[in-house]
Short mmCIF file of C-alpha atoms in Angstrom, two decimals:
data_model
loop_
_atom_site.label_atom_id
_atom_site.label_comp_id
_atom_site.label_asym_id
_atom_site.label_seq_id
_atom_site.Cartn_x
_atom_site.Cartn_y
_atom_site.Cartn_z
CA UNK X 1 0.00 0.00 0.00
CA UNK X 2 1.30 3.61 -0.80
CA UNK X 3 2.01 5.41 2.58
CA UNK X 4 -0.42 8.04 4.05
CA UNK X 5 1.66 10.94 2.52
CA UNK X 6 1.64 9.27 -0.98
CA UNK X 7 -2.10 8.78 -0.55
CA UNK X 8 -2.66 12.43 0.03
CA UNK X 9 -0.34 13.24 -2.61
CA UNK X 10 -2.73 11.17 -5.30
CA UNK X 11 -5.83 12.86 -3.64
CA UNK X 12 -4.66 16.20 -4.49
CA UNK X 13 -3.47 15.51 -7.61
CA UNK X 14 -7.04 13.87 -8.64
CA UNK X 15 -9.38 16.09 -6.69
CA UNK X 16 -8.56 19.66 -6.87
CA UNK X 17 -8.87 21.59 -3.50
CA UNK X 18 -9.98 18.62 -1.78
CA UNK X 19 -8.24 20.30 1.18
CA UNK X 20 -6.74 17.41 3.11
CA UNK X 21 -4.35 17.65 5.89
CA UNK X 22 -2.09 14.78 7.35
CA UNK X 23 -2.23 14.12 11.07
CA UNK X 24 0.62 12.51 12.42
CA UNK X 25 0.11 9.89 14.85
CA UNK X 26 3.24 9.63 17.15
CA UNK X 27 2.48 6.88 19.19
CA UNK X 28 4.35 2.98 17.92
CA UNK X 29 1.63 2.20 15.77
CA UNK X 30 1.96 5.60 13.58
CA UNK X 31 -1.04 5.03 12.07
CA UNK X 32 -1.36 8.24 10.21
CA UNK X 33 -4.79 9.86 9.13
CA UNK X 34 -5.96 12.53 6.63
CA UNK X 35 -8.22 14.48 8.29
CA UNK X 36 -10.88 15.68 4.59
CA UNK X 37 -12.44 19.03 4.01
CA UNK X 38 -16.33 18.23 4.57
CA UNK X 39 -17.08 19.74 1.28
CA UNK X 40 -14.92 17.46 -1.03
CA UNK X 41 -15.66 14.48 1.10
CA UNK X 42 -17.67 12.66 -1.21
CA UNK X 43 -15.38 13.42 -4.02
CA UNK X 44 -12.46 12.29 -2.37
CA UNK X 45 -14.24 9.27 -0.99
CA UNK X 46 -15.58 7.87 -4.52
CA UNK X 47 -11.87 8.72 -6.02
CA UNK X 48 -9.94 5.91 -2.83
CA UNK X 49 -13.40 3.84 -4.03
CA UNK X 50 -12.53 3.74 -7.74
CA UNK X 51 -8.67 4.52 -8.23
CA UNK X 52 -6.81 1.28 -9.76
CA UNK X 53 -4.08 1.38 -7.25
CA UNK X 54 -5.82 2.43 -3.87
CA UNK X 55 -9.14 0.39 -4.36
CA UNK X 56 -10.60 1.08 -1.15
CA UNK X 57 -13.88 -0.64 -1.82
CA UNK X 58 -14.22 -2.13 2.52
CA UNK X 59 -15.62 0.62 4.68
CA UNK X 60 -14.73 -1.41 7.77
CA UNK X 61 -16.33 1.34 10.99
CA UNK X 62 -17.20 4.43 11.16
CA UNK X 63 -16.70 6.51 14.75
CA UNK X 64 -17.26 9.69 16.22
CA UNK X 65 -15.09 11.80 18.54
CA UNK X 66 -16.22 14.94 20.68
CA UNK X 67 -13.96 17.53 21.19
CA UNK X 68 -15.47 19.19 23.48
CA UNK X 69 -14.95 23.40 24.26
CA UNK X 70 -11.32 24.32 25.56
CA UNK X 71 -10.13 27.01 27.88
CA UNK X 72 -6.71 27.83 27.14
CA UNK X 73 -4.91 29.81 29.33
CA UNK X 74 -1.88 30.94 27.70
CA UNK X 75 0.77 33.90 29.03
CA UNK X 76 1.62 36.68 26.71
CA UNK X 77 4.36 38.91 26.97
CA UNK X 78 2.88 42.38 26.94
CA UNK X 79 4.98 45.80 26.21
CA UNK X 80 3.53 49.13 28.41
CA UNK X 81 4.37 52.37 29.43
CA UNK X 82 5.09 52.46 33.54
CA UNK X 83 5.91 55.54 34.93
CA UNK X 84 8.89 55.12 37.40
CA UNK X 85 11.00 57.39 39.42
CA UNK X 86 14.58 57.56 38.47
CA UNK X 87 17.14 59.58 39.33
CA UNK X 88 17.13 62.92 37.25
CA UNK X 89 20.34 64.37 35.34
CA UNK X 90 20.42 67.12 37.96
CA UNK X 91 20.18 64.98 41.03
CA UNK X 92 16.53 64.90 41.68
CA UNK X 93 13.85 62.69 41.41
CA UNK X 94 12.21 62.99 38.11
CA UNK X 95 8.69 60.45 36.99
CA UNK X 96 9.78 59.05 33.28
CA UNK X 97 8.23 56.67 31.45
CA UNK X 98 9.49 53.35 31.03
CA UNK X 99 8.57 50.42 28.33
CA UNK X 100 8.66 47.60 30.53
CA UNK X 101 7.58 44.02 29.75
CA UNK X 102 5.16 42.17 31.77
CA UNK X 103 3.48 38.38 31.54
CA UNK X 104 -0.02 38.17 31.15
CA UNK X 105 -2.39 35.29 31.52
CA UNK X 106 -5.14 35.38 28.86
CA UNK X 107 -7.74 32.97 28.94
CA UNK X 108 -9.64 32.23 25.35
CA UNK X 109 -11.77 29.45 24.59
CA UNK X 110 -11.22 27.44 21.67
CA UNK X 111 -14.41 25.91 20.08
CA UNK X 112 -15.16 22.64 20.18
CA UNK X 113 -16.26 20.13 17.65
CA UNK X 114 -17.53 16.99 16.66
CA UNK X 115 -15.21 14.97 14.34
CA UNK X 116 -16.49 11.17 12.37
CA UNK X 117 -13.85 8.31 11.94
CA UNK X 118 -13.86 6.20 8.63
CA UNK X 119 -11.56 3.08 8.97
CA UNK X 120 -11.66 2.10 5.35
CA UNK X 121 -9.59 -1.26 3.57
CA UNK X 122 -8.90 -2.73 0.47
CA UNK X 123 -10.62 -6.22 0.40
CA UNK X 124 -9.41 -6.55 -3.82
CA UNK X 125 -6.29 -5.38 -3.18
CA UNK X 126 -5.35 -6.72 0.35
CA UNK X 127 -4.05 -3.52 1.70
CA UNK X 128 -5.61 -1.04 4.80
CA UNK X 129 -6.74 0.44 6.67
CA UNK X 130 -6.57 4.24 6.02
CA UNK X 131 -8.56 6.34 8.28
CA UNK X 132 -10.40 9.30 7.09
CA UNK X 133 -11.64 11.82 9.61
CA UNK X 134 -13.94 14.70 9.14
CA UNK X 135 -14.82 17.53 11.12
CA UNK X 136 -17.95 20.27 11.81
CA UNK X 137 -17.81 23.60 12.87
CA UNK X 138 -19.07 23.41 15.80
CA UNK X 139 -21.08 21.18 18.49
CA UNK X 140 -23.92 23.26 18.76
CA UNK X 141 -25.47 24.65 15.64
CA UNK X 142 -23.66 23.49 12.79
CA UNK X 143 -23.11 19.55 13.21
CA UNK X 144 -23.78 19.01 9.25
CA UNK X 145 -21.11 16.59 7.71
CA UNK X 146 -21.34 14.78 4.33
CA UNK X 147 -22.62 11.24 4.05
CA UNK X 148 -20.60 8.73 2.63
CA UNK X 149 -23.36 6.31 2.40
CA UNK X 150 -23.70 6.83 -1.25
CA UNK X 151 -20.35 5.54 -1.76
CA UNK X 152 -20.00 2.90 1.07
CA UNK X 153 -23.75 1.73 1.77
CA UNK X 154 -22.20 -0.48 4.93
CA UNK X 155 -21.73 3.42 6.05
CA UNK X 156 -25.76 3.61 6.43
CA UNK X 157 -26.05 1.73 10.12
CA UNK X 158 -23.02 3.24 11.43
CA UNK X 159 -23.47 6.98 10.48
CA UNK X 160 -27.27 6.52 11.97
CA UNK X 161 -25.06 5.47 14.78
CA UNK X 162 -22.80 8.35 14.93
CA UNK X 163 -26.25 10.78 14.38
CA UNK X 164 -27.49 9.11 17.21
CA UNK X 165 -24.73 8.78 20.30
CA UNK X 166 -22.99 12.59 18.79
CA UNK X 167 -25.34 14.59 17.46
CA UNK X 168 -23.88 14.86 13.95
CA UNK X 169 -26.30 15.60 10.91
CA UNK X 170 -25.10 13.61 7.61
CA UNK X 171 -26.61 15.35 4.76
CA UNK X 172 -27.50 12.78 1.93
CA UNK X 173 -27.94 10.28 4.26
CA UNK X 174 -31.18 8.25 3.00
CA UNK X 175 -32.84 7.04 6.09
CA UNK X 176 -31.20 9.56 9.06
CA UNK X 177 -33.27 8.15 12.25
CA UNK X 178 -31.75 7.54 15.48
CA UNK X 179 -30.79 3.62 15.84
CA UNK X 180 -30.54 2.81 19.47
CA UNK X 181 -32.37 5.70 21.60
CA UNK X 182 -35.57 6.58 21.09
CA UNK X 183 -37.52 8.82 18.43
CA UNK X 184 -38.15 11.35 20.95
CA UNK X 185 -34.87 10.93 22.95
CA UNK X 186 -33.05 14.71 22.84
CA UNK X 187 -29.70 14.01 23.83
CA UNK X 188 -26.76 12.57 22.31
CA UNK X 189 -25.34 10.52 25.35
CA UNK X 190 -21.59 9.62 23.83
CA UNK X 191 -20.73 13.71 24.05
CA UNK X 192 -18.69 14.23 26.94
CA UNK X 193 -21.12 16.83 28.44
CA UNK X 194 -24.09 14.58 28.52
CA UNK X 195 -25.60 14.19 31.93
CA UNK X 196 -27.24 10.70 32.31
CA UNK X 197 -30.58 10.56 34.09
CA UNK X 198 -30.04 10.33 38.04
CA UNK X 199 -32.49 7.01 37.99
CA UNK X 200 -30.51 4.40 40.14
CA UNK X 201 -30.42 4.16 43.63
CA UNK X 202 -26.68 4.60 45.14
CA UNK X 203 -24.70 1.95 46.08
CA UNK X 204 -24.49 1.52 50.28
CA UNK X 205 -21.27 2.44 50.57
CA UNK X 206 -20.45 5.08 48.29
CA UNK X 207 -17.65 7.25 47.26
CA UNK X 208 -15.98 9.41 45.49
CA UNK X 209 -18.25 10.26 42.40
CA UNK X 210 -20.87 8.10 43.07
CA UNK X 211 -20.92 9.51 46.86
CA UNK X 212 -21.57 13.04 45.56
CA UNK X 213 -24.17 12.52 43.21
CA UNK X 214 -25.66 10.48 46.57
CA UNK X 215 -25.34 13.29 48.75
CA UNK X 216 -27.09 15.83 46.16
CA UNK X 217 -29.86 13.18 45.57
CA UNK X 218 -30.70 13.33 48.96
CA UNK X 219 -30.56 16.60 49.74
CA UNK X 220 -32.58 17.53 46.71
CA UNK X 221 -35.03 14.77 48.04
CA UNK X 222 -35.33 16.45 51.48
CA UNK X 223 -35.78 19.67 50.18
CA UNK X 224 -39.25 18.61 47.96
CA UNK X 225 -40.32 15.83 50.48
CA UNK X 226 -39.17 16.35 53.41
CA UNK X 227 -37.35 13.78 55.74
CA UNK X 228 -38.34 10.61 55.56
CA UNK X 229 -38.12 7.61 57.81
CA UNK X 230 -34.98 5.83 57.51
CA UNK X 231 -34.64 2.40 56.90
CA UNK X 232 -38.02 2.42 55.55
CA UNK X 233 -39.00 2.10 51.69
CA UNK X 234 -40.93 5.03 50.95
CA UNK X 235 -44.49 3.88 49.86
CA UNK R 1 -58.54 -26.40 54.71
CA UNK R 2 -55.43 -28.84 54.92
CA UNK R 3 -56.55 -32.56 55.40
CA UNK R 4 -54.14 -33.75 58.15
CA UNK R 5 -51.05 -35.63 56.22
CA UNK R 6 -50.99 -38.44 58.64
CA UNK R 7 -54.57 -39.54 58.12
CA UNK R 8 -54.33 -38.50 54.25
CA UNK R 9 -51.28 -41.66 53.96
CA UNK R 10 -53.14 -44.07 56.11
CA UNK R 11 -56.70 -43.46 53.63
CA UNK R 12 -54.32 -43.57 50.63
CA UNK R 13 -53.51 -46.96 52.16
CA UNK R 14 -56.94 -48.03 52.06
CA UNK R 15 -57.50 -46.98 48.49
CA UNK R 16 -59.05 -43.32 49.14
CA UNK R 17 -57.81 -40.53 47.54
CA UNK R 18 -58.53 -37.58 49.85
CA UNK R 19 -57.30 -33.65 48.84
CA UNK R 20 -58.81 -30.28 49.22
CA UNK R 21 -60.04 -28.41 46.03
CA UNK R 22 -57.34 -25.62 46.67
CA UNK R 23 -54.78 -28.59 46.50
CA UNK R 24 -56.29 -29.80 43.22
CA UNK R 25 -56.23 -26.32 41.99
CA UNK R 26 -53.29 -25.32 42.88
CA UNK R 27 -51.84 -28.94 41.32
CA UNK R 28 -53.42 -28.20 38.17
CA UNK R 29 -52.32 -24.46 38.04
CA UNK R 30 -48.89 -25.52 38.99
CA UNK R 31 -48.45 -28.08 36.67
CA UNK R 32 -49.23 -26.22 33.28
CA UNK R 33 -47.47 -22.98 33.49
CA UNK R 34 -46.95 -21.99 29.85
CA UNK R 35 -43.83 -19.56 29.53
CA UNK R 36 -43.86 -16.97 27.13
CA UNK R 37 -42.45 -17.50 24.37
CA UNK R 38 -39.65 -14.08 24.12
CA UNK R 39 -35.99 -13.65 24.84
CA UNK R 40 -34.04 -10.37 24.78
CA UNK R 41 -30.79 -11.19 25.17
CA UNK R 42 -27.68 -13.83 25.85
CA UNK R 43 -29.80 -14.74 29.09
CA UNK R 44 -32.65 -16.23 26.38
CA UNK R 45 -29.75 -18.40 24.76
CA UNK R 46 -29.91 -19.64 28.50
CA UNK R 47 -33.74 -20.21 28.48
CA UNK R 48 -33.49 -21.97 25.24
CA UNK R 49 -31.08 -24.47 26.66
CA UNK R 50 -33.52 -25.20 29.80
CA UNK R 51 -36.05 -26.31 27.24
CA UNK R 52 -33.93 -28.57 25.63
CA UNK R 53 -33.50 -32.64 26.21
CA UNK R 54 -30.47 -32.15 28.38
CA UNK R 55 -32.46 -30.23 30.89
CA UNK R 56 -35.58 -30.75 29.67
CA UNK R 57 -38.41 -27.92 31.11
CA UNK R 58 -40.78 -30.44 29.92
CA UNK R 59 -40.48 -32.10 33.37
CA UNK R 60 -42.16 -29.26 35.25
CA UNK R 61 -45.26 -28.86 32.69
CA UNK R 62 -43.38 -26.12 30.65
CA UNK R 63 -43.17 -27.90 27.43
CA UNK R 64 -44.91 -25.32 25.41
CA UNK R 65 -43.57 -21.82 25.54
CA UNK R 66 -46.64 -19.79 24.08
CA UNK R 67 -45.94 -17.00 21.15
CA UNK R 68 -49.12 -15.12 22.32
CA UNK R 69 -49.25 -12.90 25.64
CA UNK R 70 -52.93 -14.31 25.60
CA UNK R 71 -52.33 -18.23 26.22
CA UNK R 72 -49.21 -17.74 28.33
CA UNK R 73 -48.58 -18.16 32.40
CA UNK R 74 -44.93 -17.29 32.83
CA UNK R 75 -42.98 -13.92 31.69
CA UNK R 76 -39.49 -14.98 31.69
CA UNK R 77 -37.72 -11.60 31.46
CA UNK R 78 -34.60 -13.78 29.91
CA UNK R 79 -32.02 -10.57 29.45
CA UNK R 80 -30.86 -7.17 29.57
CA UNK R 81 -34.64 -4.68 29.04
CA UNK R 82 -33.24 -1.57 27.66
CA UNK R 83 -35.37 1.51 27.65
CA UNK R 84 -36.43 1.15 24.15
CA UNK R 85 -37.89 -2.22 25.22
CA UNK R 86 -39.21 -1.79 28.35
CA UNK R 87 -42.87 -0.47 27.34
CA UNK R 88 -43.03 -3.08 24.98
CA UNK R 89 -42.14 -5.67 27.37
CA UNK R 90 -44.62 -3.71 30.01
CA UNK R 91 -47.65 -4.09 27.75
CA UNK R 92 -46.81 -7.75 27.28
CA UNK R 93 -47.40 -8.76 30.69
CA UNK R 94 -50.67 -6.41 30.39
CA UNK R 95 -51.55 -8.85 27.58
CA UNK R 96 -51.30 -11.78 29.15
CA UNK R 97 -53.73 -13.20 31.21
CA UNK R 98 -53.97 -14.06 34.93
CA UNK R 99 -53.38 -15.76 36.81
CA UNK R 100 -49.75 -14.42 35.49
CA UNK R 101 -46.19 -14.99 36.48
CA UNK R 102 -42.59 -13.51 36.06
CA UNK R 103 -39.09 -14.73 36.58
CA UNK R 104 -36.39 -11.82 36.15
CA UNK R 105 -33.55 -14.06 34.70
CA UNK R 106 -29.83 -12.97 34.92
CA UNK R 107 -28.41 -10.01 36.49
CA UNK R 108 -29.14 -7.17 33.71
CA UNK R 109 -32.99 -8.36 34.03
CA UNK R 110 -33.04 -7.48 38.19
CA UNK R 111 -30.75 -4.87 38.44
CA UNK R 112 -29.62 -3.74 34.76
CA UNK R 113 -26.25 -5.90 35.80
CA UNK R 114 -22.96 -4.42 34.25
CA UNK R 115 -24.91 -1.65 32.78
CA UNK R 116 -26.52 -0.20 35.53
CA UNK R 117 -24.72 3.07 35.14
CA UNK R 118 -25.52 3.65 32.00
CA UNK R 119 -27.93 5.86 30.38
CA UNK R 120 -30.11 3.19 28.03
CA UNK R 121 -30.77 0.04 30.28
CA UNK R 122 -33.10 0.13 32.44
CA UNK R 123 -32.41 -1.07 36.21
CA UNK R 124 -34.13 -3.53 36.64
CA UNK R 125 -37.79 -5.00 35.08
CA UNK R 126 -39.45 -5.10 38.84
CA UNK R 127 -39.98 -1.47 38.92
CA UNK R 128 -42.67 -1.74 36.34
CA UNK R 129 -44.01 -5.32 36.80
CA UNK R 130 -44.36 -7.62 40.03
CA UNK R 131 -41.44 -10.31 39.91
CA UNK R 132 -42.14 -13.25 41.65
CA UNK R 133 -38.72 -15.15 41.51
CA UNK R 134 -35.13 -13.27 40.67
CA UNK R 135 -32.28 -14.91 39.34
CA UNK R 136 -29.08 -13.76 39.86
CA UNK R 137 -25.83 -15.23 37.37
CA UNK R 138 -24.89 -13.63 34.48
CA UNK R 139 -26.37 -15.39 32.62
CA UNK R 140 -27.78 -17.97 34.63
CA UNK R 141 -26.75 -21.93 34.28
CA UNK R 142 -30.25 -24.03 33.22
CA UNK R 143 -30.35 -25.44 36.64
CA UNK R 144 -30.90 -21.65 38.56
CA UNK R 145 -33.46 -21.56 35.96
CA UNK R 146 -35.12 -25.11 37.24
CA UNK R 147 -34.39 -23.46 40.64
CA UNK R 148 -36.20 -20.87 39.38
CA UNK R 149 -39.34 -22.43 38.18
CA UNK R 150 -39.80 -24.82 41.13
CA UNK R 151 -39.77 -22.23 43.50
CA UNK R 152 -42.52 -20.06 41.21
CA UNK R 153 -44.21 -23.79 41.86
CA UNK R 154 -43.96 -23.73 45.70
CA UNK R 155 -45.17 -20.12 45.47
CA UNK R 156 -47.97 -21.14 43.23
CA UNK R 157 -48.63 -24.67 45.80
CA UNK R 158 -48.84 -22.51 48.81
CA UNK R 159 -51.52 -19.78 47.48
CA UNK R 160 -54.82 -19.87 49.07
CA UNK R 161 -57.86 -19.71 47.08
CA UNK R 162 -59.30 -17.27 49.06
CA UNK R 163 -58.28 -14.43 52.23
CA UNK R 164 -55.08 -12.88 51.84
CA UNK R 165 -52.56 -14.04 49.67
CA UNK R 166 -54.74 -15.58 46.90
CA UNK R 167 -53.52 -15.43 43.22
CA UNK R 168 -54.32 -11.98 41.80
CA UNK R 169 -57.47 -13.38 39.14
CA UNK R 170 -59.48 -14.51 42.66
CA UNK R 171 -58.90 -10.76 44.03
CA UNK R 172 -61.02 -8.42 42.46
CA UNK R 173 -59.70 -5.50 44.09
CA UNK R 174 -56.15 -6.60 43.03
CA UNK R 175 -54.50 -4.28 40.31
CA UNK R 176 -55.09 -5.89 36.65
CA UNK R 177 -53.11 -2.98 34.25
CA UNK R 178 -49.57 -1.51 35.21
CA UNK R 179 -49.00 1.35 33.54
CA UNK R 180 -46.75 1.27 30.40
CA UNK R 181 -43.96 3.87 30.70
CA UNK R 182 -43.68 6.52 28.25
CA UNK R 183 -40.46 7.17 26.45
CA UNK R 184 -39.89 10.93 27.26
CA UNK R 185 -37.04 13.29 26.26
CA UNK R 186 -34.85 12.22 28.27
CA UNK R 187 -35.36 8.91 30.09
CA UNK R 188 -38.41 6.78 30.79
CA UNK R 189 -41.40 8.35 32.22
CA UNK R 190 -42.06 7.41 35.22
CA UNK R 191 -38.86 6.49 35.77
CA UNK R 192 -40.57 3.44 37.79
CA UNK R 193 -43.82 2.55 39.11
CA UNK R 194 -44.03 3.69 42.51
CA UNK R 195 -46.73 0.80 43.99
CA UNK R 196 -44.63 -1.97 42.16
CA UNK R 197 -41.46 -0.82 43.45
CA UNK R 198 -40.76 1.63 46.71
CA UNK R 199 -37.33 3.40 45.59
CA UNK R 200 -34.80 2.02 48.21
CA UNK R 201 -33.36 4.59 50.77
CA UNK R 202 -29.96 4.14 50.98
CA UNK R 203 -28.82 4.06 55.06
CA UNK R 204 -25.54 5.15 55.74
#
């Protein structure tokens, strides 16, 4: 199999602006990815589909990943203007001022976003597996990504998958439903913010996590019912 | 009313036969329970086994699991209920007619087992529907299963026909329809039925 960079060499060359970028992966396995522009997706997609050499015809799993918001606190080195007392030419004290340079912490917040994993393989060709990965503006608003179902239809499932557990909307997807939650389910419980409902009873000896989420159960339970006998079920 | 066991052996010794109608009820009831016929997950693989020659179910009166809520005894909640499932399997025991039983098989069907804290099993099938016999194992071997059904059998022996205790269909008062759970925007709603199953206070 051609290496990663090679690959993304022959995608440029055949797809113009496809807009793919390598991502190093420096762990043992270096299993590089290309990371797509959503709007050449499916362009880029049907070209590792229907090249000669690259053959990719085995979309193997699809994935999501949520990246969720970052604060990023980062320290700048800032020029100003003090004013400082130094000694004057004549002997007296004279206010000048002085460029000096001071450290700043700045805080920003870099937006998160909601990125889809393609694993795909060459079945013909005996060679794989090169990940694709695709990313959306944001996590909130716009969570629209490509479908590659038209090109791999064992993408169908997995994408209703990804809709389903992240939140992200495939456009040209035929049959977008949720697959495991409900119709009327609102959340998307893989994100990392998702709160789970607080519907099991706590373990008897608690703690840590579990012995928070205890404590405020109970003390949201007093508050709306008042306190009830212990060591007897509640009717 | 018992007959006294002593005098009951020494008439069976004399060729009379002498038993209460309760008994004979209660024989016949226990004798035929019909499972129903559903599995929903690697616990039902379980089930399935049970029924087979090796252990054979057949012994107990099971032989015929029933497709139809209508002509079945015996809800064996064989596997993990997720909250997709749940209202199904709620209206199923609605549908079935009493005098009705349920076995929660395997830990995932009492408790939600390894996924109790998750955010799509559900914790356990007996807050929505009266269990009568849990099984804990994961899944259960055939024989808990047996265990299982003979002690639904002792349950079913010792029921009165009438006063307290007696089987739900000779209680008019008793509670026929539990109600099926709605699947809401976020989890189930109710989150359990409160008269089934009193949410635990945890003592510490």
């Amino acid at each position: 199999m051609k290496t990663v960079e090679e690959i993304k060499a022959a995608i440029e060359a055949a797809v113009p602006g496809a807009g793919v970028e390598f991502v190093s992966n420096p762990s043992a396995s270096a299993q590089h990815s290309l990371r797509i522009a959503p709007q050449s997706a499916v362009a880029v997609a049907k070209f590792l589909r229907d090249d000669a050499d690259l053959a990719f015809d085995f979309l193997s799993n699809v994935t999501g990943v949520d990246w969720p918001d970052k604060e990023i606190a980062e320290k700048v080195k800032v020029m100003r203007w003090v004013t400082k007392t130094v000694d004057g030419p004549d002997g007296q004290k004279v206010d000048q001022p002085v460029e000096e340079t001071v450290e700043e912490t700045r805080k920003r917040i870099e937006s998160g976003c909601l990125e889809v994993v393609y694993h795909l393989y060459s079945v013909g060709k005996k060679h794989g597996p090169l990940v694709l990965r695709m990313r959306t503006v944001n996590r909130t608003d716009q969570v629209d990504l490509p479908s590659l179902t038209p090109v791999w239809r064992s993408a169908e499932l997995q994408e209703r998958e990804v809709f389903d557990l992240y939140g992200v909307v495939f456009g040209g997807h035929p049959d977008l439903r949720r697959l495991l939650m409900w119709d009327g389910f609102k959340d998307h419980p893989m994100r990392r913010d998702y709160v789970e409902p607080d519907d099991f009873e706590y373990e008897p000896t608690p703690h840590d996590e579990v012995l928070k989420r205890a404590q405020e159960r109970e003390n949201r339970e007093q508050r709306t019912e008042g306190p009830r006998d212990r060591g007897l079920a509640a009717g | 009313m018992a007959v006294d066991q002593n005098l009951k052996i020494e008439l069976g010794k004399q060729g009379i036969f002498v038993t209460t109608i309760e008994e004979l009820y209660n024989w016949g009831r226990r004798s035929s329970v019909w499972p129903m016929q559903f599995g929903l997950a690697c616990c039902a693989i379980e089930m399935i086994a049970t029924t087979m020659a090796r252990y054979d179910l057949a012994r107990f009166g099971a032989e015929v699991f029933r497709p139809s809520p209508r002509q079945a005894d015996l809800m064996i909640v064989s596997g993990t209920v997720t909250k997709k499932m749940a209202p199904q399997v709620v209206r199923l025991y609605n549908q079935m007619a009493e005098p009705r039983y349920v076995i929660a098989m395997g830990a995932c069907a009492i408790s939600g087992g390894p996924f109790k804290q998750g955010y799509n099993v559900l914790k356990g099938i007996d807050r929505y529907i009266p269990v009568d016999v849990h099984i804990p194992g994961c899944p259960p071997r055939p024989e808990a299963l047996i265990q299982a059904f003979m002690t639904l059998q002792k349950k079913i022996d010792g029921q009165p026909l009438t006063g307290e205790g007696r089987p739900r269909h000779l209680d008019a008062e008793a509670q026929g329809e539990f109600p099926v759970p709605e699947q809401g925007e976020h989890d189930l709603e109710p989150t359990s039925n409160k008269g089934v199953w009193p949410v635990p206070i945890t003592i510490r």
